[in-house]
XYZ file of C-alpha atoms in Angstrom:
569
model
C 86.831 85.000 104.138
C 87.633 83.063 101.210
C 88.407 85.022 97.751
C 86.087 82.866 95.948
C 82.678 84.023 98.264
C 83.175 87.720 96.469
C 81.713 85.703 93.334
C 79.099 84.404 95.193
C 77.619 87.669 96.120
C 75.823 89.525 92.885
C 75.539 92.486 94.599
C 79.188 93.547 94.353
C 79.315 92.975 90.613
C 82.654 91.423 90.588
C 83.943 89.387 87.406
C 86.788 87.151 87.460
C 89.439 88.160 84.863
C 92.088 85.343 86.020
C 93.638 83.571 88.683
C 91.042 81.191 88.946
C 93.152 78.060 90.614
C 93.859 81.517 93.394
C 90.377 81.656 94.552
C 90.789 79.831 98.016
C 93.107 83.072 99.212
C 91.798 84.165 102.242
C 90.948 87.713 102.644
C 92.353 89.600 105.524
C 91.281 93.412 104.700
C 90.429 96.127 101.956
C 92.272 98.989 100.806
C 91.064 101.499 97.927
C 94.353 102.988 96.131
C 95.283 104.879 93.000
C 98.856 105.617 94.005
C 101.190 104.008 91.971
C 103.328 102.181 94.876
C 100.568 101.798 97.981
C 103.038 98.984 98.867
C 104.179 101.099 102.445
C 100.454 100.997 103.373
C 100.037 97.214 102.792
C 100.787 94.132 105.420
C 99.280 91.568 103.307
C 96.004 89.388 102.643
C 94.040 92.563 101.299
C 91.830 93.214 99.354
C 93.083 96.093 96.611
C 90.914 98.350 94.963
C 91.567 100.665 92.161
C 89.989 103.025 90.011
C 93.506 102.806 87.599
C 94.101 106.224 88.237
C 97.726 105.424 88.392
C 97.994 103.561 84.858
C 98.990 106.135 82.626
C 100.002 103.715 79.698
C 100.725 100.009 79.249
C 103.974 99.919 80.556
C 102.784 101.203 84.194
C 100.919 97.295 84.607
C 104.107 95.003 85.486
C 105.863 97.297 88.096
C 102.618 97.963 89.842
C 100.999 93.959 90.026
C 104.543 93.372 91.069
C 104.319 95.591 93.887
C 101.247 93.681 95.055
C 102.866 90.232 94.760
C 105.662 91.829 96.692
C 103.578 92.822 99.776
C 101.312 89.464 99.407
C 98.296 91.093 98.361
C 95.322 88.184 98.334
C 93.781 89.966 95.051
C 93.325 93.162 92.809
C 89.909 94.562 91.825
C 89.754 96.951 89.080
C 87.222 99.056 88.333
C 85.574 99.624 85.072
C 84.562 103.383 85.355
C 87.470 104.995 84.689
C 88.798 103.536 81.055
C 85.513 101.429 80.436
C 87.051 98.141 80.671
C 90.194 96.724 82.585
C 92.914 96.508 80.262
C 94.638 93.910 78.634
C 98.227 94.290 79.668
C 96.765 94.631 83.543
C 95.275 91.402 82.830
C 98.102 89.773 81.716
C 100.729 91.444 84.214
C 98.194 89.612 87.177
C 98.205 86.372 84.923
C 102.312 86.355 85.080
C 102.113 86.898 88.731
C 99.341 84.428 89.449
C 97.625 87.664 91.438
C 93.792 86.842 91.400
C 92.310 90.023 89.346
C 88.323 91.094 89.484
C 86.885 93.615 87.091
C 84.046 95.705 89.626
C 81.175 96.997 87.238
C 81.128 100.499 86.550
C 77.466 100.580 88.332
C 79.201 99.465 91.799
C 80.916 101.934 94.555
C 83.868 100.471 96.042
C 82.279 101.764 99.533
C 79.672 98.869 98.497
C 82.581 96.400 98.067
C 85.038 97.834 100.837
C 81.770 97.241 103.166
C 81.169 93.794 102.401
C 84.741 92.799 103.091
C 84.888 94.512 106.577
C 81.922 93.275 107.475
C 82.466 89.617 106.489
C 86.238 89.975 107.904
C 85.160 91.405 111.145
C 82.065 88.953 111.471
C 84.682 85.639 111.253
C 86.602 87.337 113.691
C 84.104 88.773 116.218
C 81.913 85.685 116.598
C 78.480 86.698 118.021
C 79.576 90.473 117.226
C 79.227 89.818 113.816
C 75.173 91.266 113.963
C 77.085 94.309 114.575
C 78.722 94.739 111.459
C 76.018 93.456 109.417
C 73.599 96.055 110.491
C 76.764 98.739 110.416
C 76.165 98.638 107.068
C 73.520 101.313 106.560
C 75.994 103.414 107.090
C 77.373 103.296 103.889
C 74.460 104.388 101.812
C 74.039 108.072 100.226
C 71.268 110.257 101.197
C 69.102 110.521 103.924
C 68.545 106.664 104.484
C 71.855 106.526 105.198
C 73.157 108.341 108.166
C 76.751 108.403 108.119
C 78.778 107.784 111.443
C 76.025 108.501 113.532
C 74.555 104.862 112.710
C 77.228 102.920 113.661
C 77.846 105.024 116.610
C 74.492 104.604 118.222
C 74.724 100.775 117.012
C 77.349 100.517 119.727
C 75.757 102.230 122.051
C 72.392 100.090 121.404
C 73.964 96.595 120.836
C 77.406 97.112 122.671
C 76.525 99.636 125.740
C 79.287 101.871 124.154
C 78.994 105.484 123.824
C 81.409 107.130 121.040
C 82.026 109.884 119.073
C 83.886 110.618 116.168
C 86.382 114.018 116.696
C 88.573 115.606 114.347
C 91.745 116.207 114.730
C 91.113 119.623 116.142
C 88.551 118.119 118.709
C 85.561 119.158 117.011
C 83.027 116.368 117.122
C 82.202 115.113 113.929
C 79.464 112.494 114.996
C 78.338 111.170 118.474
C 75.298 109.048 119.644
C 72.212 111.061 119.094
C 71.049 110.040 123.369
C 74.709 110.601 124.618
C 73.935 112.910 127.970
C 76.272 114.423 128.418
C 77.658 114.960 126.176
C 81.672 115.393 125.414
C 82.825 119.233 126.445
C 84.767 121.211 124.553
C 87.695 121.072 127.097
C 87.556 117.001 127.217
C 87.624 116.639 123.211
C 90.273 119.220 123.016
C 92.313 117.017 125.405
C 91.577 114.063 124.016
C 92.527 115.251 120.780
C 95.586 116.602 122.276
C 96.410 113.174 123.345
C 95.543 111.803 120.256
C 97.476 113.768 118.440
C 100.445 113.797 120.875
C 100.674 109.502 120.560
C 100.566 109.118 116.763
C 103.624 111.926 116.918
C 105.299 109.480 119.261
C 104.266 106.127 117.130
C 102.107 104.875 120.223
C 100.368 101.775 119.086
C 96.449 102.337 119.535
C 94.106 102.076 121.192
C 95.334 105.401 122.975
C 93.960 105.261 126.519
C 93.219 108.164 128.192
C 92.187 108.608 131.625
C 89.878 111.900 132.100
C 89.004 112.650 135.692
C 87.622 109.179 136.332
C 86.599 108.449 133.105
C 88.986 106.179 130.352
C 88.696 107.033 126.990
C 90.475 104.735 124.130
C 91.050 106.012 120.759
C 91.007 104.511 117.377
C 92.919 106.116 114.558
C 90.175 106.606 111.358
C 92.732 107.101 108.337
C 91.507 107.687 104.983
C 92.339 106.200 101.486
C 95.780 106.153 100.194
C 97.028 106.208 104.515
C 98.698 103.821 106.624
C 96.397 101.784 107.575
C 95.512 101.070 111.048
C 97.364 98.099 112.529
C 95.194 95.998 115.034
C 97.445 93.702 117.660
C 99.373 91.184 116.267
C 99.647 92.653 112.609
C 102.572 93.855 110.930
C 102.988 97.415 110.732
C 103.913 99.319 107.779
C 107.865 99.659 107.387
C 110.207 101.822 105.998
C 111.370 104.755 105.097
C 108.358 106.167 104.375
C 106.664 104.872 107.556
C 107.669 107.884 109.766
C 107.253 110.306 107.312
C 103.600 109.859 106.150
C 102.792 110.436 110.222
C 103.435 113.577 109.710
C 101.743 113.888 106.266
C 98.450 112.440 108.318
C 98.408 113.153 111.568
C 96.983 116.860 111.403
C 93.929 115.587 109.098
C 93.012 111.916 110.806
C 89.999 111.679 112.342
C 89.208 109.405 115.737
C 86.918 107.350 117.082
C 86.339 107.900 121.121
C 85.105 105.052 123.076
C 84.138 105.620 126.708
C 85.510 102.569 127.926
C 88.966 101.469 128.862
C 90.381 98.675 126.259
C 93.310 97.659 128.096
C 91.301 94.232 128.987
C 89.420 93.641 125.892
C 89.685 90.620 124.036
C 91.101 90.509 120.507
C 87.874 89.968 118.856
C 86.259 93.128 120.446
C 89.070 95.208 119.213
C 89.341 93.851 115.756
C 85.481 95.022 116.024
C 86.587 98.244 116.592
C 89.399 98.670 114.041
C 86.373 96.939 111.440
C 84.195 99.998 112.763
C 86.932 102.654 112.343
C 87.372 101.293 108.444
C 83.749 101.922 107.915
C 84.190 105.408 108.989
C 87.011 105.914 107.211
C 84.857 105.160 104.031
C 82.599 108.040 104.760
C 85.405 110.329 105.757
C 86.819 109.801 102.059
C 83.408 110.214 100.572
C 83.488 113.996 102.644
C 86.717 114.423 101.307
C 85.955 113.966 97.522
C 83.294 116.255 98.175
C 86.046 119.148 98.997
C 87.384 118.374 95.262
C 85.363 120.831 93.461
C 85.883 123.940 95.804
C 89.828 123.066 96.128
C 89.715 123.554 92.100
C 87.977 126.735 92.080
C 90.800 128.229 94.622
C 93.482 126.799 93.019
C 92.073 128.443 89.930
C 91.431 131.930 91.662
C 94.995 131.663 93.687
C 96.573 131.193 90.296
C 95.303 134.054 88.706
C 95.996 136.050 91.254
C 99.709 135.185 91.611
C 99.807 135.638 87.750
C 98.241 138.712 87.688
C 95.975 138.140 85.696
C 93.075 140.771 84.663
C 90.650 141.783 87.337
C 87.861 140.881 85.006
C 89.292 137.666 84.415
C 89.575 136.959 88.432
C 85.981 138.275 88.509
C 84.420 135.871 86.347
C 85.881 132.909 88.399
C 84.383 134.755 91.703
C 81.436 134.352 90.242
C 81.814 130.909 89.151
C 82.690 130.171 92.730
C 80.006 132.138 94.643
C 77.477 129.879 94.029
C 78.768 126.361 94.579
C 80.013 128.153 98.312
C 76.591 130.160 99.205
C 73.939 128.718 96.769
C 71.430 130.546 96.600
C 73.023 134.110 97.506
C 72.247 135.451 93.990
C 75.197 138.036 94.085
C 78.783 137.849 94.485
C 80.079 138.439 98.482
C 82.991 140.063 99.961
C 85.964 138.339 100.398
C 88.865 137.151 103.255
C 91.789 135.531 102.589
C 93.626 133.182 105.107
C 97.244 131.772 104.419
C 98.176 129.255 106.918
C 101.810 127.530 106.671
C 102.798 123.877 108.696
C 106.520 124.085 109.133
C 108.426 121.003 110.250
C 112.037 121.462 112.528
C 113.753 119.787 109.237
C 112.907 121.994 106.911
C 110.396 120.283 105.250
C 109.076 122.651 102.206
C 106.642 119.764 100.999
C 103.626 120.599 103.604
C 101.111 122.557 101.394
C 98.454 119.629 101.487
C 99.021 119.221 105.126
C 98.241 122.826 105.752
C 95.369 122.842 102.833
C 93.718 119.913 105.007
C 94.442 121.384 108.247
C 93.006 124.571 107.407
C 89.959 123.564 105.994
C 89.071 121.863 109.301
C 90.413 125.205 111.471
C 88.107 127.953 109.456
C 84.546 125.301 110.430
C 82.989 126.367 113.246
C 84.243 124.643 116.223
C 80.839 124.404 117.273
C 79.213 122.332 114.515
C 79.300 119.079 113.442
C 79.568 117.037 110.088
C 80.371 118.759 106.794
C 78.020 121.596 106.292
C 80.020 124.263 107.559
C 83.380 123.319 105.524
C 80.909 123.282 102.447
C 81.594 126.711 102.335
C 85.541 127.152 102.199
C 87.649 126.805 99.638
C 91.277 126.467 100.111
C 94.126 125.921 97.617
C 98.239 125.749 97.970
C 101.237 126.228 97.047
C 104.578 125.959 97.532
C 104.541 125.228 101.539
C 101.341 127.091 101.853
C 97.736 126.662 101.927
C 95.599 129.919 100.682
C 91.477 129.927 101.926
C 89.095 131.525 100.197
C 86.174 132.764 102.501
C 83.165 134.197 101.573
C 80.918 136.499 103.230
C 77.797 136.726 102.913
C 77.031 140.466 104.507
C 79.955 142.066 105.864
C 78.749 144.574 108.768
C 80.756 146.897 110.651
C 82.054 146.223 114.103
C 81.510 149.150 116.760
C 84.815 150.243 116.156
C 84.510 150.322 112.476
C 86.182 147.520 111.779
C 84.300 145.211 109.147
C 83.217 141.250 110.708
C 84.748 138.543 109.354
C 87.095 136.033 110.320
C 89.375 136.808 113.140
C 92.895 135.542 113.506
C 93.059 134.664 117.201
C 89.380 133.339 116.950
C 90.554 131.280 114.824
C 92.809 129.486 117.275
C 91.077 129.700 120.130
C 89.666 126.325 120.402
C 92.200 123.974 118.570
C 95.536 125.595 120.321
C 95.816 123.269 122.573
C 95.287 119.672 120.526
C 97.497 121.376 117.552
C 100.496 122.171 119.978
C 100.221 118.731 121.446
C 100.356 117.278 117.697
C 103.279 119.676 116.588
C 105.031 119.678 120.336
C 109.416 119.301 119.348
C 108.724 119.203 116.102
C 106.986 121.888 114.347
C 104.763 124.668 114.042
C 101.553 126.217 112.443
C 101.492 129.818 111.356
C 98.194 131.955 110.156
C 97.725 135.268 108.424
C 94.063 136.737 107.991
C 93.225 139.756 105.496
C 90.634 142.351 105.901
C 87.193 141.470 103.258
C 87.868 142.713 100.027
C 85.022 143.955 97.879
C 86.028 143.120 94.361
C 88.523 141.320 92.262
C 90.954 144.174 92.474
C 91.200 144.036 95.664
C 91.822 139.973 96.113
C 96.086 140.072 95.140
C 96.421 142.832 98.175
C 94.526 140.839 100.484
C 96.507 137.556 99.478
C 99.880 140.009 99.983
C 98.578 141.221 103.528
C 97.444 137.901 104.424
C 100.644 136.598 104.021
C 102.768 139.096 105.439
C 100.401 138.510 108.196
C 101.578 135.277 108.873
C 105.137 136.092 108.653
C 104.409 138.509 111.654
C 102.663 135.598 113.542
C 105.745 133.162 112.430
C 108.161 136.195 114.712
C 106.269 134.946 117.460
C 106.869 132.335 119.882
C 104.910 129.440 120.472
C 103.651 126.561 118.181
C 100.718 128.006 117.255
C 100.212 131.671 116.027
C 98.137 133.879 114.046
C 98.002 137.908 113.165
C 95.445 139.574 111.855
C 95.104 142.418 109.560
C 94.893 144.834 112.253
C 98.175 144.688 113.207
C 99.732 145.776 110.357
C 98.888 148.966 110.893
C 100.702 148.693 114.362
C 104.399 148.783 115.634
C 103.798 145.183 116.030
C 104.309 144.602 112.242
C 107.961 146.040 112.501
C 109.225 144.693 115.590
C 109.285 140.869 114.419
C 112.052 142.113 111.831
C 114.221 143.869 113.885
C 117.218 141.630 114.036
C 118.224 140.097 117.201
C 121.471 141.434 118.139
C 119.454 145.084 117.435
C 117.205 144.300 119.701
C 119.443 142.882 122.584
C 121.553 146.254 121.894
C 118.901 149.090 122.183
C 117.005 147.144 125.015
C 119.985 147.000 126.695
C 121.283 150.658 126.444
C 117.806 151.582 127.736
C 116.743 149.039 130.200
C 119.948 147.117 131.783
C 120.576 150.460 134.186
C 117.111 150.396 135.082
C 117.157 146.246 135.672
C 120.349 145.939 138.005
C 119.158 149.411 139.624
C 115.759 147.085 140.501
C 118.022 144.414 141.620
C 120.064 146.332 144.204
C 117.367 148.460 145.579
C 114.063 146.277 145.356
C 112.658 149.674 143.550
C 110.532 148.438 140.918
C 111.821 151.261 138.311
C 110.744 148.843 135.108
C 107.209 148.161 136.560
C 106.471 151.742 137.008
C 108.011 153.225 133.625
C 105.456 150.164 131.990
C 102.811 151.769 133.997
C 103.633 155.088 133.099
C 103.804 155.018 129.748
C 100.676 152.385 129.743
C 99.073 155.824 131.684
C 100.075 157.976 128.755
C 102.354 159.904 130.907
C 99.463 160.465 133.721
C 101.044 161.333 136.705
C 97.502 160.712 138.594
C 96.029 157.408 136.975
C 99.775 155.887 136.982
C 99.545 157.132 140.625
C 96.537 154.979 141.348
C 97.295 152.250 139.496
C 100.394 151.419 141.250
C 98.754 152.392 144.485
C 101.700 154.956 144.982
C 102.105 159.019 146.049
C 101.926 161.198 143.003
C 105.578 162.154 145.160
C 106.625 158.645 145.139
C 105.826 158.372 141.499
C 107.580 161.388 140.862
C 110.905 160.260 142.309
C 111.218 156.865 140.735
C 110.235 158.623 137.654
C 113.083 161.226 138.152
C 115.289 158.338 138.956
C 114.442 156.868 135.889
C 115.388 159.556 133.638
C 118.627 159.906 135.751
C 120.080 156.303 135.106
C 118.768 156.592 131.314
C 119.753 160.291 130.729
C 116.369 160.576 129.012
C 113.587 162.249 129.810
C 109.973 160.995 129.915
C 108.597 164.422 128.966
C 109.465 163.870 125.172
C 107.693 162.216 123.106
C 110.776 160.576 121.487
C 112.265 159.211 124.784
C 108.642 157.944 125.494
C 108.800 155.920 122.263
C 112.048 154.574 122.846
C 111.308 153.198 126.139
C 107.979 151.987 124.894
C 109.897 149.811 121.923
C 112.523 148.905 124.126
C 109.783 147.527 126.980
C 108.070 145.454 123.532
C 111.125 144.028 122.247
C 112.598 142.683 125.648
């Protein structure tokens, strides 16, 4: 589409503020920005939308408009909002540059304008397809006319016999067609997440196809604002420096879109549908995101009192601020967990705190649901390399073993091990710590200090993806991790090595019935059965035991080495 057709449509509210003699640019794309150098995430033709966040005095004009020349932006739009008018030295910056530049009325959403583009890009392109987009457009609008992904998902499944879904990056499913039977299982979104996750690592170009039993799925990267944008065939990609490094600032929080259909063979203008689709979703996926804005604050503000130690009335009176934006309507402050979760990158990268803030506000919803509501009531902060969640509880009840409910560690991982390892596979790693519910303020600092020393126990573990709980710090378990190595090797070896190359000469099994033993609690009978053996027979490899170690398994000391020395090997 031609720049000057934005003026011919009153509904976008656009006024021209120069480049006038520019107007028969053609429009190739939208992107919504308030960074102050989005150049990485630009190929050219766009679209550029800004709310002038960046612009923190006059001076800030010139560098940025000659960014945008730089990466042969077709025009800037400005909104008024923000500072009330678009300012004069942003004028005349765009002026010297000949870089067309709209003012966007303060009573217009750039999700309005960033719709009409896609749609009128996409129609040009797609031919007959174009009804498609047009009716796509529903949705973009708020409240319950609206309808979020779900629209444009059963659009293609009404006007293009596709079926599609929407996952996270975890594999929970965000949106899918409302007649889809069946529909996706939790094992086939965790693996297609998994693949997902595993080509952006690898800089696959998408569609990702993915063959599942004899099924083919292809997958669409949905990035939000301020991301790389997605690169259909035959456009440039984003270069430089910063290319590979923003994967890895994105790839734990992008969402995909899941087509059941195999787009190997598909003509360009069905896939430039698709990547016009994925843009529209990306639109509401920002919209969620700015929704997060007011509970991140209210963390961050808790987290930093905490850390500061600031008076347990003081931390108090923010609980209470924060109770009812995350359980309106529960009239009295709840009990408290805190998680700490930490994304660590083979480098050394300390700059991951957002990656793990966004990552962990998708791993504490219920795998289960889907949309927003559930993350509606988490609120996570970080800092430093960390991200610190604030959960509430509404009623915390007592387990059967005394325990009191709440979020637990390995629950938490149970359903998003598998797509997260995939994503993180040679590269890094994703560490969590859970604390027990706290009651009051006092109580919140010990639960952030037990919650993270939590984590560090998980982080002693192997594997890419670990939690401990607050259980286990009560436990042998939380020492062990911080024995240092050549300790270990040394008292497993005094103890164990006779009993090892013993087993190898002799076939005896000596370290399978000591574990058995002591797992017994030192009963000669239930070891006996267990291991299907002669109390006799039990008895002798028992004596041998004690005669290769020179200990003896009637002491409670010996028992405790052996049992340390069997945990640390």
């Amino acid at each position: 589409m031609r720049l000057r057709a934005l003026l011919d449509t009153d509904a976008l509210g656009l006024k021209l503020l120069g480049g006038e003699d520019e107007l028969d640019r053609t429009v190739r794309g939208v992107m919504t920005t308030d960074l102050r150098d989005p150049s990485r995430y630009l190929s050219g033709g766009e679209l550029v939308l800004t709310g002038l966040a960046w612009r923190r005095d006059a001076a800030d004009s010139e560098p940025f408009v000659r960014l945008l020349v730089q990466a042969q932006v077709a025009a800037l739009a400005a909104g008024e909002a923000e500072l009330g008018s678009v300012p004069e030295d942003l004028v005349a910056a765009c002026a010297r540059h000949r870089l067309p530049l709209f003012a966007v009325h303060e009573s217009v959403a750039f999700a309005t304008v960033t719709e009409h583009v896609v749609r009128q890009v996409s129609g040009e392109r797609a031919g007959d397809l174009a009804a498609v987009v047009d009716r796509h457009r529903r949705m973009m609008t708020s409240g319950p006319a609206g309808g979020g992904p779900d629209v444009v998902l059963d659009l293609l499944g009404s006007d293009l016999d596709l079926r599609a879904w929407v996952l996270s990056p975890t594999g929970r499913q965000v949106a899918g067609p409302k007649d889809a039977e069946p529909a996706l299982s939790a094992e086939v979104r965790a693996k297609l997440a998994a693949e997902h996750l595993a080509a952006t690592r690898t800089g696959r170009r998408s569609p990702h196809r993915v063959p599942v039993g004899s099924t083919t799925y292809s997958l669409f990267p949905v990035r939000g604002r301020g991301q790389p944008p997605v690169t259909p065939p035959g456009a440039r990609a984003p270069q430089g420096a910063g290319a590979g490094r923003d994967v890895r600032e994105t790839v734990l929080s992008d969402w995909l879109l899941v087509v059941e259909a195999d787009a190997g063979d598909w003509a360009e203008e069905r896939l430039d549908l698709l990547y016009g689709v994925t843009q529209l979703i990306a639109v509401e996926r920002d919209r969620r995101d700015a929704a997060r804005t007011v509970r991140r604050r209210l963390a961050q503000e808790v987290l930093e009192l905490v850390q500061t130690g600031a008076a347990p009335a003081e931390i108090a009176a923010r609980l209470r601020v924060a109770a009812p934006v995350l359980l309106p309507g529960l009239g009295a402050a709840p009990h408290w967990q805190v998680v700490v979760a930490r994304v660590e990158w083979e480098d050394g990268d300390e700059q991951t705190g957002r990656v793990a803030q966004t990552l962990l506000e998708e791993i504490l919803v219920d795998p289960h649901a889907t949309g927003p509501e559930q993350s509606d009531r988490i609120a996570v902060a970080h800092t430093g390399g960390e991200a610190v969640a604030l959960v509430p509880l509404p009623a915390v009840s007592t387990e059967h073993d005394g325990s009191e409910a709440g979020v637990l560690a390995e629950a938490l991982l149970e359903s998003v091990r598998e797509p997260l390892s995939a994503g993180l596979d040679g590269d890094g790693r994703v560490t969590l710590g859970v604390s027990a519910a706290v009651h009051s303020a006092e109580g919140l600092r010990g639960a952030l200090e037990e919650a993270r020393h939590a984590r560090r126990v998980a982080a002693a573990r192997p594997g890419r993806v670990c939690a401990a709980g607050h259980q286990e710090l009560a436990s042998h378990v939380l020492l062990l991790p911080f024995v240092p190595d050549d300790v270990r090797r040394a008292f497993t070896a005094r103890l164990l090595d006779p009993l090892r190359d013993y087993d190898r000469r002799h076939r005896a099994e000596l370290i399978p019935t000591l574990e058995a033993f002591l797992d017994s609690d030192g009963s000669w009978t239930r070891c006996a059965n267990r291991l299907h053996l002669h109390v006799n027979t039990l008895r002798y490899r028992v004596g041998r035991i004690e005669q290769l170690t020179g200990r003896d398994l009637s002491r409670l000391e010996d028992k405790l080495d052996f049992f340390l020395a069997l945990r640390m090997s």
